[in-house]
Every structure is written in C-alpha cells, then in structure tokens.
Protein backbone atom coordinates (compact mmCIF):
# COMPACT_ATOMS: atom_id res chain seq x y z
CA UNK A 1 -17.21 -21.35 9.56
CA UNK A 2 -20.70 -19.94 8.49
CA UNK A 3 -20.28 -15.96 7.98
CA UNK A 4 -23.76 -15.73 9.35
CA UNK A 5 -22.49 -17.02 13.08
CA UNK A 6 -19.05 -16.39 12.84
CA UNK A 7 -19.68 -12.61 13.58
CA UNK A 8 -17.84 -10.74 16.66
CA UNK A 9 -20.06 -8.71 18.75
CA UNK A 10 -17.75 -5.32 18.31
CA UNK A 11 -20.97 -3.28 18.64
CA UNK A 12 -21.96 -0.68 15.79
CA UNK A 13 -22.55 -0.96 12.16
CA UNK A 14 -21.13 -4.48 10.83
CA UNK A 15 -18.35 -3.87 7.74
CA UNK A 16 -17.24 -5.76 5.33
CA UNK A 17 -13.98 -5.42 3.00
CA UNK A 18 -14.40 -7.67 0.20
CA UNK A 19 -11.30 -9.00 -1.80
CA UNK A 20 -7.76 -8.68 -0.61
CA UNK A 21 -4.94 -8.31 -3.42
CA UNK A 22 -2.41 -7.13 -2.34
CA UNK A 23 -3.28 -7.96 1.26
CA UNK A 24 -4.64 -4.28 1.00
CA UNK A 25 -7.83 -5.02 2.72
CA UNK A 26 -6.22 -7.67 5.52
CA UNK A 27 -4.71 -4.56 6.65
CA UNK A 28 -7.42 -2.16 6.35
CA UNK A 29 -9.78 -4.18 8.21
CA UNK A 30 -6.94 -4.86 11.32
CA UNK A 31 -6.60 -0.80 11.18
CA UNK A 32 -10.62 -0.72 11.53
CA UNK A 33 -10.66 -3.29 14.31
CA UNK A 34 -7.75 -1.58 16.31
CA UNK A 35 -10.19 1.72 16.47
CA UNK A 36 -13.13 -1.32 17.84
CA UNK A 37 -14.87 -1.96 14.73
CA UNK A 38 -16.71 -5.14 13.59
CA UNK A 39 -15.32 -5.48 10.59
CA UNK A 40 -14.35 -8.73 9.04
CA UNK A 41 -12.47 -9.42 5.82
CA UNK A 42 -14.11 -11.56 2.98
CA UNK A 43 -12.05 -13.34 0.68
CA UNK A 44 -13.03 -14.05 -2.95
CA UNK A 45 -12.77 -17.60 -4.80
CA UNK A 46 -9.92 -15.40 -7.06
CA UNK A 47 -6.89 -14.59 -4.39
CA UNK A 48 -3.42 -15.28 -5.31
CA UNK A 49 -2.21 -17.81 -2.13
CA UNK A 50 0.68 -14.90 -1.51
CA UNK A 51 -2.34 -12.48 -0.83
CA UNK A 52 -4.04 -14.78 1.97
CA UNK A 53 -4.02 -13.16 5.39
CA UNK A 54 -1.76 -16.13 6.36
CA UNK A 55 0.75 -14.34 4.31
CA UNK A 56 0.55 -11.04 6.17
CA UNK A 57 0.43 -11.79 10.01
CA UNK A 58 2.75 -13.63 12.37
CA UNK A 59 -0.74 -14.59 14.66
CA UNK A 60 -3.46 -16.84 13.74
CA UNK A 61 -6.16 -14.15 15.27
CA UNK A 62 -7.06 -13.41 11.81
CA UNK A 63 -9.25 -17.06 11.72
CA UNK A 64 -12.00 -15.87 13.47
CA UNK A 65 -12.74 -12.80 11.44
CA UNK A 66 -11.80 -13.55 7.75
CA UNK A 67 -14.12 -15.19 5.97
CA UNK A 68 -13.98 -17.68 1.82
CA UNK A 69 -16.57 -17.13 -0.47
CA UNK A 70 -17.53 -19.09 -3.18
CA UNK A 71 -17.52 -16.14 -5.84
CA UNK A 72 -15.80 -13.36 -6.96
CA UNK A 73 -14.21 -14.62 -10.16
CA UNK A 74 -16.02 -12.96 -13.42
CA UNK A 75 -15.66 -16.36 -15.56
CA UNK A 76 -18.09 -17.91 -12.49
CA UNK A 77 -20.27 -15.13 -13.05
CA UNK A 78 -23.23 -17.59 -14.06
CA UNK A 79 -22.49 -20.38 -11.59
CA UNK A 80 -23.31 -18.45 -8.02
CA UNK A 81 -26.71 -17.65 -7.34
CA UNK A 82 -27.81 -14.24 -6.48
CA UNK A 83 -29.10 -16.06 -3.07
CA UNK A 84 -25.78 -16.87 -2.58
CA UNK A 85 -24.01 -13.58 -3.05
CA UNK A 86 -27.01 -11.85 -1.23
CA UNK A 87 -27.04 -14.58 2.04
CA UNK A 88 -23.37 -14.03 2.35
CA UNK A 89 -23.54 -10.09 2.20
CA UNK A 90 -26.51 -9.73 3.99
CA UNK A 91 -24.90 -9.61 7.88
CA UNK A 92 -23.01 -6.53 7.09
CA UNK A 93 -24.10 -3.09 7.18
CA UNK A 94 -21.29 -1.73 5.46
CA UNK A 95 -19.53 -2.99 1.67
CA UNK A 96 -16.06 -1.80 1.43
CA UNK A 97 -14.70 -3.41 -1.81
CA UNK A 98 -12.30 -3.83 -4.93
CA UNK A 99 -12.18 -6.30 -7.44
CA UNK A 100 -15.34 -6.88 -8.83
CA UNK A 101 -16.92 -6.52 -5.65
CA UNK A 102 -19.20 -3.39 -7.46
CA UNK A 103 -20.80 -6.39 -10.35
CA UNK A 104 -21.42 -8.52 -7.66
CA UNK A 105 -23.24 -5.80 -5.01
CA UNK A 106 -25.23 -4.31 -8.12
CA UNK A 107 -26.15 -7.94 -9.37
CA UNK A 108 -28.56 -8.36 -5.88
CA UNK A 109 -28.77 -4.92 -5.52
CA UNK A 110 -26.68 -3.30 -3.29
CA UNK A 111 -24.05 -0.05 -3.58
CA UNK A 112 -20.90 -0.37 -2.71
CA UNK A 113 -20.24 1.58 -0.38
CA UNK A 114 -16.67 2.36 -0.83
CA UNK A 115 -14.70 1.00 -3.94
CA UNK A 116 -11.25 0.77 -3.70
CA UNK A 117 -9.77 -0.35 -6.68
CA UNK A 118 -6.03 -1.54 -7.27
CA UNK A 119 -5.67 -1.26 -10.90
CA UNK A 120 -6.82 -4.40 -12.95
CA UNK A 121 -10.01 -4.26 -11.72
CA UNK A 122 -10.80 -0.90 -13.16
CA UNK A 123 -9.00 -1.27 -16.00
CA UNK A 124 -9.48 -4.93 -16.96
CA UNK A 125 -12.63 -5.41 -14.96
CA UNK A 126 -14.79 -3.05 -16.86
CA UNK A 127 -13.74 -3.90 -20.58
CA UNK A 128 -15.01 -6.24 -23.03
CA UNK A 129 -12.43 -7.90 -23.77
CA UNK A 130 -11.89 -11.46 -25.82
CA UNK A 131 -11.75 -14.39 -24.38
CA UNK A 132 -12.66 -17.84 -25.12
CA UNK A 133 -16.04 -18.41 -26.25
CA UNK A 134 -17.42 -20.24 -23.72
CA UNK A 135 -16.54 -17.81 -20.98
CA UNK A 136 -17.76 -14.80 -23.06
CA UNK A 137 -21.36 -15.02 -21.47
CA UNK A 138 -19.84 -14.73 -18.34
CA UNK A 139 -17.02 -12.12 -18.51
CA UNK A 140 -18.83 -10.07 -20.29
CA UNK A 141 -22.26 -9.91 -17.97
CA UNK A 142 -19.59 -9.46 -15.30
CA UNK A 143 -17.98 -6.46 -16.88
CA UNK A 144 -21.55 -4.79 -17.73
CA UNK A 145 -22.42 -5.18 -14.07
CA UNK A 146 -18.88 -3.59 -13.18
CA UNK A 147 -19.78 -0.74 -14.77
CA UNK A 148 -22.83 -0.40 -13.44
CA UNK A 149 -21.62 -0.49 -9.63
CA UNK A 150 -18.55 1.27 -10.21
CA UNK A 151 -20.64 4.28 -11.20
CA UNK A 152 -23.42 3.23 -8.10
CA UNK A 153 -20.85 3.28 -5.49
CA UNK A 154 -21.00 6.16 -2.62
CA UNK A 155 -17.67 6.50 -2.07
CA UNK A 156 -14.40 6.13 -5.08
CA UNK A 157 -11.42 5.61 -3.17
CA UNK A 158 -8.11 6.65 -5.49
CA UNK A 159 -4.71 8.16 -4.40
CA UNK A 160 -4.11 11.21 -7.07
CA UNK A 161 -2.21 8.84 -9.85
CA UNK A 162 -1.69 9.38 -13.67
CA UNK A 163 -3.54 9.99 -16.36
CA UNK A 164 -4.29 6.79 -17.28
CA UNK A 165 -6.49 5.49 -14.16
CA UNK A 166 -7.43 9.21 -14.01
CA UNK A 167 -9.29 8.77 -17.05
CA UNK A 168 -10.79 5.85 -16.27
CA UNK A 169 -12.01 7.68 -13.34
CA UNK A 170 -13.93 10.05 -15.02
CA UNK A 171 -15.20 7.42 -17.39
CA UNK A 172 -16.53 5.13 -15.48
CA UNK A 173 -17.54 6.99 -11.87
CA UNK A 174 -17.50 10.93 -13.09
CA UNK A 175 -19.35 12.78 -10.55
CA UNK A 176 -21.64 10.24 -9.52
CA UNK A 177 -19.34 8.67 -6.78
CA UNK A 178 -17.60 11.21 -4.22
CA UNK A 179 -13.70 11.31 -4.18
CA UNK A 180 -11.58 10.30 -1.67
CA UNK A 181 -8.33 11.39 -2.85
CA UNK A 182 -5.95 9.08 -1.16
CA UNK A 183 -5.30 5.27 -0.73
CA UNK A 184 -5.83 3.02 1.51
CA UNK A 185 -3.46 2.10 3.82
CA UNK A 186 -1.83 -0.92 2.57
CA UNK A 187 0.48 -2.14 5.17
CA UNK A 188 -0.78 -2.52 8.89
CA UNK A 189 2.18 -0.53 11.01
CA UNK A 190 0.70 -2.87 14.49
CA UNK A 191 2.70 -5.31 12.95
CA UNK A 192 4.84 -4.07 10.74
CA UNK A 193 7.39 -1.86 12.35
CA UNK A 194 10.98 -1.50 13.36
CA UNK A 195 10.37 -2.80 16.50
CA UNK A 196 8.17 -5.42 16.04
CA UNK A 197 9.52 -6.78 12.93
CA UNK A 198 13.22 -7.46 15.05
CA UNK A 199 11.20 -9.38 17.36
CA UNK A 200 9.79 -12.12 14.97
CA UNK A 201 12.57 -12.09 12.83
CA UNK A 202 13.92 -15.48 13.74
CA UNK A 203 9.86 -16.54 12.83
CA UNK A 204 10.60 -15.92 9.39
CA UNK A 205 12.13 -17.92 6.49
CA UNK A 206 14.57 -15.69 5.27
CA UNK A 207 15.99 -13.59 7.80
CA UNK A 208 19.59 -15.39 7.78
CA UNK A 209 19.67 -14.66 4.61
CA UNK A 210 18.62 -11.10 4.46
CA UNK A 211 21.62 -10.58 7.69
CA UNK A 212 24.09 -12.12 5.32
CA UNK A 213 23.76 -9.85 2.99
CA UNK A 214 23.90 -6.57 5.44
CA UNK A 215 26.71 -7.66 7.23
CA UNK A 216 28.69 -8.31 3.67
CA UNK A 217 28.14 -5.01 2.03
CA UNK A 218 28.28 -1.31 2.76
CA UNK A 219 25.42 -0.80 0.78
CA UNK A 220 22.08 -2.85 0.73
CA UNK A 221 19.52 -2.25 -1.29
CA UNK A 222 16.33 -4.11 -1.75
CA UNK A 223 13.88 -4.59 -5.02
CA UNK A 224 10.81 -6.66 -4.35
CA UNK A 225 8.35 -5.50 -7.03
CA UNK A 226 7.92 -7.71 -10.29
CA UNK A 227 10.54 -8.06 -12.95
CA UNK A 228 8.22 -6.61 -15.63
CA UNK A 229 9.95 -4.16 -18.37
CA UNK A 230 10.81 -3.69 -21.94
CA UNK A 231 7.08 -3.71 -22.95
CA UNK A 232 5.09 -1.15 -24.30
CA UNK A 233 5.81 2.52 -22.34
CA UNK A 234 2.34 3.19 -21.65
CA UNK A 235 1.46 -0.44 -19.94
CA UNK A 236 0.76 0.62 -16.17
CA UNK A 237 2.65 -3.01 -15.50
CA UNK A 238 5.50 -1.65 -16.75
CA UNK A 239 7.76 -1.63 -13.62
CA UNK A 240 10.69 -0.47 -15.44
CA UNK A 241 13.36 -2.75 -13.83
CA UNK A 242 15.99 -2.32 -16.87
CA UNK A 243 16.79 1.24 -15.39
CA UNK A 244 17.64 0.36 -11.93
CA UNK A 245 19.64 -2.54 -13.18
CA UNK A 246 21.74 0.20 -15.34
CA UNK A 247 22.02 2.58 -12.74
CA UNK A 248 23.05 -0.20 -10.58
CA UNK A 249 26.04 -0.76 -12.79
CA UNK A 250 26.74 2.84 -13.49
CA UNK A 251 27.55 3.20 -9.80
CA UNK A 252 29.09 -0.13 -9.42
CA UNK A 253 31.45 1.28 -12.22
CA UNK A 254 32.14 4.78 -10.87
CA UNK A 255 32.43 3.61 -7.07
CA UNK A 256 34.07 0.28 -7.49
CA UNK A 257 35.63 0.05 -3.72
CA UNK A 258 32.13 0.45 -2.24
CA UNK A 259 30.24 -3.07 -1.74
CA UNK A 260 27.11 -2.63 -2.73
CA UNK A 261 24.56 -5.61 -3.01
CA UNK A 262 20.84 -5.80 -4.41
CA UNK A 263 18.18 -8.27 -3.14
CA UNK A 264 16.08 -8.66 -5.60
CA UNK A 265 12.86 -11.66 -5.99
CA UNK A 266 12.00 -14.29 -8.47
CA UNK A 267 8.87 -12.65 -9.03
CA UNK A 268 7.80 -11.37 -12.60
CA UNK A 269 7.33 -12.27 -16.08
CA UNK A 270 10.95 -10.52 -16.88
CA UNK A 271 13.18 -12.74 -14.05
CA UNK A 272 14.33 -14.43 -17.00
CA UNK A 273 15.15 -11.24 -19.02
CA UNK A 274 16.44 -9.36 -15.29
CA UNK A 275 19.16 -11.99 -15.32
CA UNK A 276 20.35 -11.87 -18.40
CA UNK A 277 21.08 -8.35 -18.26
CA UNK A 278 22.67 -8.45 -15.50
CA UNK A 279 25.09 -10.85 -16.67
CA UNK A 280 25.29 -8.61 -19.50
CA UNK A 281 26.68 -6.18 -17.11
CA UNK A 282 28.54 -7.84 -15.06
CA UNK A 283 26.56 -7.54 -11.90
CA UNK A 284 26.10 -11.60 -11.17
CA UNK A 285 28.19 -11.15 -8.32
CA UNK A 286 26.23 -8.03 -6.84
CA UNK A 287 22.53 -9.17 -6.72
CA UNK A 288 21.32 -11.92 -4.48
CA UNK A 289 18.13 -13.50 -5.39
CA UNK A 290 15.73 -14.94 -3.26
CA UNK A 291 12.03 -16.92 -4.43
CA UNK A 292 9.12 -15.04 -4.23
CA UNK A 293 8.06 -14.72 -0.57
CA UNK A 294 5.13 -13.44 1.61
CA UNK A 295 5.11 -9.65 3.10
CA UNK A 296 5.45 -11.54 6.59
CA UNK A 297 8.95 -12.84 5.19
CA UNK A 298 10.06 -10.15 3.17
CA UNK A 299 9.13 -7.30 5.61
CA UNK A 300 12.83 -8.44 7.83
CA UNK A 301 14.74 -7.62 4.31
CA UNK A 302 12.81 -3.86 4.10
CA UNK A 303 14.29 -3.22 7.72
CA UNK A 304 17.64 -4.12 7.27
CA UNK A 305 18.22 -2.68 3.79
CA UNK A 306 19.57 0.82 3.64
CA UNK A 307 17.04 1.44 0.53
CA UNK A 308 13.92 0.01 -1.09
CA UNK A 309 13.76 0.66 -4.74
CA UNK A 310 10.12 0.92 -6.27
CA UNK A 311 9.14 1.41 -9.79
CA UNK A 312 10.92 3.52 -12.84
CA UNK A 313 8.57 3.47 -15.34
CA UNK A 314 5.33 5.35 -14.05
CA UNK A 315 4.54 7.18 -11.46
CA UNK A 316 3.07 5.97 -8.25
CA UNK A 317 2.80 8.06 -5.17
CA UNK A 318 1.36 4.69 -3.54
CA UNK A 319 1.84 1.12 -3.77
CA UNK A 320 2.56 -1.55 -1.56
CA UNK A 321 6.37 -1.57 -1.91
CA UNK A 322 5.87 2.09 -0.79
CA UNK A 323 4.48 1.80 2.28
CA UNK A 324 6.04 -1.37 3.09
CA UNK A 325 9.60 0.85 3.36
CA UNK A 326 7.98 3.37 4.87
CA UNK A 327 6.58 1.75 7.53
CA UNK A 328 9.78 0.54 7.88
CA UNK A 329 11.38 3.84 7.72
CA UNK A 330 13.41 2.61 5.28
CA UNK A 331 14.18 5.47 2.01
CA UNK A 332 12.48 5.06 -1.25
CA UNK A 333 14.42 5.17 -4.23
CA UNK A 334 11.73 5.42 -7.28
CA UNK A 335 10.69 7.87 -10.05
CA UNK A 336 7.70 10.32 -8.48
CA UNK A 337 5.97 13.44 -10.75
CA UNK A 338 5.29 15.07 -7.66
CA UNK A 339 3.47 17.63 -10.60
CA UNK A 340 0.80 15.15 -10.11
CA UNK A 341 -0.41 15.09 -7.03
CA UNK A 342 0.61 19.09 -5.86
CA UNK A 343 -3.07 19.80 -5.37
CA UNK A 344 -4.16 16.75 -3.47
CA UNK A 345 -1.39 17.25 0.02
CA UNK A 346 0.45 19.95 1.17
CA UNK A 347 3.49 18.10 1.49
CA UNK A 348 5.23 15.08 -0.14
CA UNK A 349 6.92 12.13 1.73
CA UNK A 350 10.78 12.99 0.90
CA UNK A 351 12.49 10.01 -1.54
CA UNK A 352 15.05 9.50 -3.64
CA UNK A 353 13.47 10.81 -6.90
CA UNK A 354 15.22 8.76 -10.04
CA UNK A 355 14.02 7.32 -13.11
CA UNK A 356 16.92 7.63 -16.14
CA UNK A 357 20.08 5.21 -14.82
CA UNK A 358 22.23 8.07 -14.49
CA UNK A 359 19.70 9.65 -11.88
CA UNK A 360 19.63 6.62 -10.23
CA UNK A 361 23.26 6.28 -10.10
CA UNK A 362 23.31 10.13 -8.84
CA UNK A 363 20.89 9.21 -5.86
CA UNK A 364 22.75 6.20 -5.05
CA UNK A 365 26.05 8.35 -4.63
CA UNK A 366 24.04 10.85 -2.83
CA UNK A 367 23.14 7.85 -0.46
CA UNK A 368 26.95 7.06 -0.34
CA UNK A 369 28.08 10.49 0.69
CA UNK A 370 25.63 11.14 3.56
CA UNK A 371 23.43 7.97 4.89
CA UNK A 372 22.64 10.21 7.75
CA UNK A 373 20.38 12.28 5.71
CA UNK A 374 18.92 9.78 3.95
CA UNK A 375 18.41 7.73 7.44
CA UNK A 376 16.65 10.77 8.31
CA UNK A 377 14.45 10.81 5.26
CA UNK A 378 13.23 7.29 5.91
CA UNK A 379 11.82 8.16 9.45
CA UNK A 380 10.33 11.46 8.25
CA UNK A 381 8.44 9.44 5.56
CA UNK A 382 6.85 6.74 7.84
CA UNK A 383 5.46 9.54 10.35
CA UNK A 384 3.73 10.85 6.50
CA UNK A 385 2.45 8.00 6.00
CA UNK A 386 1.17 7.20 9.33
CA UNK A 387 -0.74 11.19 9.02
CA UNK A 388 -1.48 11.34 5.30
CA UNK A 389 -2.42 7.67 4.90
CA UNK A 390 -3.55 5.95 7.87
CA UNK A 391 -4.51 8.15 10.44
CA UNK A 392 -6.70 10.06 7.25
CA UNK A 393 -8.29 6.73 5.73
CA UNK A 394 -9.32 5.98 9.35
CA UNK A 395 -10.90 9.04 10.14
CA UNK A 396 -12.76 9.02 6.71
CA UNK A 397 -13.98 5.12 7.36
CA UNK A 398 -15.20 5.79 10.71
CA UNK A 399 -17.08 9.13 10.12
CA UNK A 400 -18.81 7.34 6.83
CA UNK A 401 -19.78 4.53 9.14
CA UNK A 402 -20.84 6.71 12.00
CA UNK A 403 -22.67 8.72 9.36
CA UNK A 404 -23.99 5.62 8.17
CA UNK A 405 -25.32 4.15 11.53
CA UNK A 406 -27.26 7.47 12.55
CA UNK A 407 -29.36 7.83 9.01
C-alpha cells in the first residue's frame, strides 16, 4: 500500500515513528492513536520478524496504518535514493525515530524530531567500526550522518540509565537536543492487561503450556530476556543470567519442599552455556524451556507467573521485560541502583532488588514467606508505570505536536 494514500484522516499534524525494535514504537504509536492521533508506524528494511507488529497484537487493525520501507539498514546506505527516503517521509509532519532514523532525516534534510534510541543504535550506530571492505563506504557515511542527526534532533528521549549511554549522551547530543528524561512506553496496556490477556489466551500458542507449569508448582517464575553472560562486565548485553541461575539453586537447596519452577526461552547467544549450568546444578528438572516466542505469546506466561526476573548485570530502570510484568502487575525480580535515577522521579516502582545469588535467593524466600506483599507490589508498580511512563510520554508527545501544529 503506497504511504502517500494509505493515510487516515485523524485530523492534526501527521506523525510518524520510524523503526520498531523491540516493538517499542508499535506501541507508542497505538498509545498516540488511542488519544486520536494520525500517527502511523514505519517499518525499516532491518526489523527482526519477532519485532513486526504481527508479533505484538491479537487484531489485524494494525494493516492499515503500518507502513515497509525500502531503507533503514546502514550497509544500504548507498543503494536508496535521497528521493526515496524524502517521498516516503514527506506526508508526515512529525519524525519520531530510533535506529538510524537521525542519518537518514539529516541525509534529505530533515530533524528528527524526537530520537528515541534503544541502545545499539547509539552505541553501535554512531562508531566507525570495521567491517568488510566493501561495506565500509556505506557504514561508515551512515555513521557520519548518525552523528550528525543525533546532535540535530529537537527532542533526546532517554530514561535516566548508567554511565555508559549517559556518556554517550553527552557526546553525541550535549546540550543541543532537549532531554526528556524518561522512556517510552514500551508495552501498549489496551492490550496487554490482566484482563484482556485471560481473554485471548486460548489465541495463543503457548498458553497450555504456561498453565501446566502454574498448576505444578508453588512457585513460578518467569525469565524471558536473552541468555547472554560470562562476557566482559562492562558489555551493556551482559544480561547476567549465571546469577539468577545460582540463586535459583541456592533456594532450591535451602527450601527443598517448596516446588518452584522457572520458564525460561531459547533465546540468546548463552542457551547453550544456560543449560549446561544448570545441569551443573542440578536444576534440569526445575526449568521448563520454551522456543523463542512473540510478546503476543509470551505476555499469557507474564500473567500467570508469580515473578518476572529481568537482568543482573546492569542496571535498567526500563526495558521491555519491565514493563511487560508490570503491565501485568506481575513483581520484578532484577538488580536496580535506584542511586541512579533519585533525581529524575520522586518515587521508584517497588521490586525485588537482587543482583549477587545469595540476594536473589533472599528475595525469593521473601516471596515465599509473604506472596501477599509481593502481590501487592506488582499492582502498585503497573499503576507507576501507567503515571510515570505512559500517561507522561503522552502528555509530552501531544503538547510537542500541538506545539508543533500552532508555529
């Protein structure tokens, strides 16, 4: 369908999210149209199939506003025309972006108007980095332009994070972009709550399984990031699997009449690595694996489980396994350095703070002892994120685009 025909007639300034990992911007622009935006989602030539909207809805709706392009990907850099890129941007009114969705808006031109970046492409996207020689041309005109629109861009959108991506912050936008000091909000709660998730359940491919499981243990928990761990400390992939998986046992070895099962995916570089250990362990018999599956499939295991685990390794206040379980109201169990991000809200979501195995094992028998509470903590986190991420995003989208349809 021709972007230039395809468009709704929402009235007001015409939007655009470009690029969707981790269906971030799928949900974004549902959130936008729910307040009666026209905005429509366009999908780069780059998206892992698990990030296509298809993966993230129960509805087919999404068809008439999402929208392939024929770019996006920095090693095809020199095959699109700026026509191209500029023909297919030039219906909206309005660029909200990530990936390298700031090279290709300075290459014709255009600011960003929001960038939104998710990690690789601010720190992979912007550095010269080898490759093979062919593609060097490319890349590396690619990464030049990144730069360029990174620092162009009206609006940086970042949730308060560590130092790392901090730094590349200041490196690369400084002052010259204003702040937004939150993230977007990942996970659309239209479709993705407890009640609305029990009614499509028997839609989804794994939902037997994931009942199994509940009605066999006393205890489920649920890991669905990557198996990525024993690298070096300071890679931000680092997910830091190896400690939950020791925790894990330390409780199974202090608490050994409680059943307690993990659902865990085949999704990582480390699966291989992940099973080994826990056959070093001797937990075979307590984690259940299932293939790497689509949020729309996933999303029945997050209600049922008693407690998503998220990452060990760094700190994230935000990621999509994070608000996935909150929108759930399902507790976290992850390592937070809530020193981080003190100045940027007045209050945390509560979770269950861990990151050695013998904290994790601690918050697990914390769990054990009083459910209620923790139960408790789950619901009080999805109302924070429904304040602190969505309802905040929202209001700062829609007063930019009002702002930006009366100048």
């Amino acid at each position: 369908m021709a972007l230039n025909t395809a468009l709704q007639s929402l009235g007001g300034p015409r939007v655009a999210l470009l690029g969707n990992m981790n269906n971030n911007h799928f949900a974004v622009a549902r959130f936008l149209r729910d307040r009666g935006m026209d905005a429509e989602l366009l999908l780069f030539d780059s998206e892992q199939a698990h990030f296509h909207p298809s993966a993230d809805t129960y509805d087919l709706d999404y068809t008439e506003w999402c929208h392939q392009l024929g770019w996006g990907e920095p090693i095809r850099w020199r095959a699109v025309s700026d026509r191209r890129i500029r023909d297919d941007l030039a219906p909206y009114d309005i660029l909200i972006g990530c990936g390298m969705a700031p090279a290709f808006a300075h290459r014709i031109g255009r600011r960003m108007d929001v960038f939104v970046p998710y990690g690789a492409d601010l720190l992979n996207g912007t550095e010269f980095r080898l490759t093979l020689p062919n593609r060097i041309p490319s890349v590396w005109a690619a990464v030049a332009s990144q730069r360029r629109g990174i620092r162009e861009a009206h609006v940086f959108q970042m949730d308060e994070t560590n130092q790392l991506f901090e730094s590349l912050w200041r490196r690369y936008a400084g002052n010259e972009s204003a702040r937004w000091r939150f993230g977007p909000p990942m996970v659309h709660t239209g479709t993705y709550n407890p009640e609305a998730v029990r009614t499509v359940a028997d839609r989804t491919h794994w939902a037997h399984v994931f009942e199994e499981v509940r009605t066999s243990c006393d205890i489920m928990l649920m890991y669905h990031a990557r198996h990525v761990w024993g690298g070096p400390a300071d890679d931000p992939n680092q997910k830091g699997t190896d400690r939950l998986l020791r925790g894990l046992s330390l409780f199974r070895e202090r608490n050994p009449d409680v059943k307690i099962r993990l659902v865990t995916l085949e999704y990582g570089d480390d699966v291989l690595k992940s099973r080994a250990l826990l056959s070093e362990l001797g937990l075979d018999d307590v984690v259940v694996w299932l293939p790497r599956m689509l949020r729309k499939d996933l999303m029945i295991g997050v209600l049922l489980s008693d407690v998503v685990c998220g990452e060990f390794q760094h700190s994230w206040l935000s990621s999509g396994v994070v608000y996935e379980a909150q929108s759930m109201g399902t507790p976290i169990l992850a390592y937070r350095d809530d020193a981080l991000y003190e100045d940027a809200y007045d209050e945390l979501y509560p979770m269950m703070n861990g990151r050695a195995p013998e904290e994790i094992c601690q918050r697990l028998d914390e769990f054990r002892s009083d459910p209620a509470r923790h139960e408790a903590m789950g619901a009080t986190s999805r109302a924070w994120y429904e304040r602190e991420v969505v309802d905040r995003a929202l209001d700062h989208y829609c007063a930019y685009v009002d702002r930006a349809a009366k100048a």
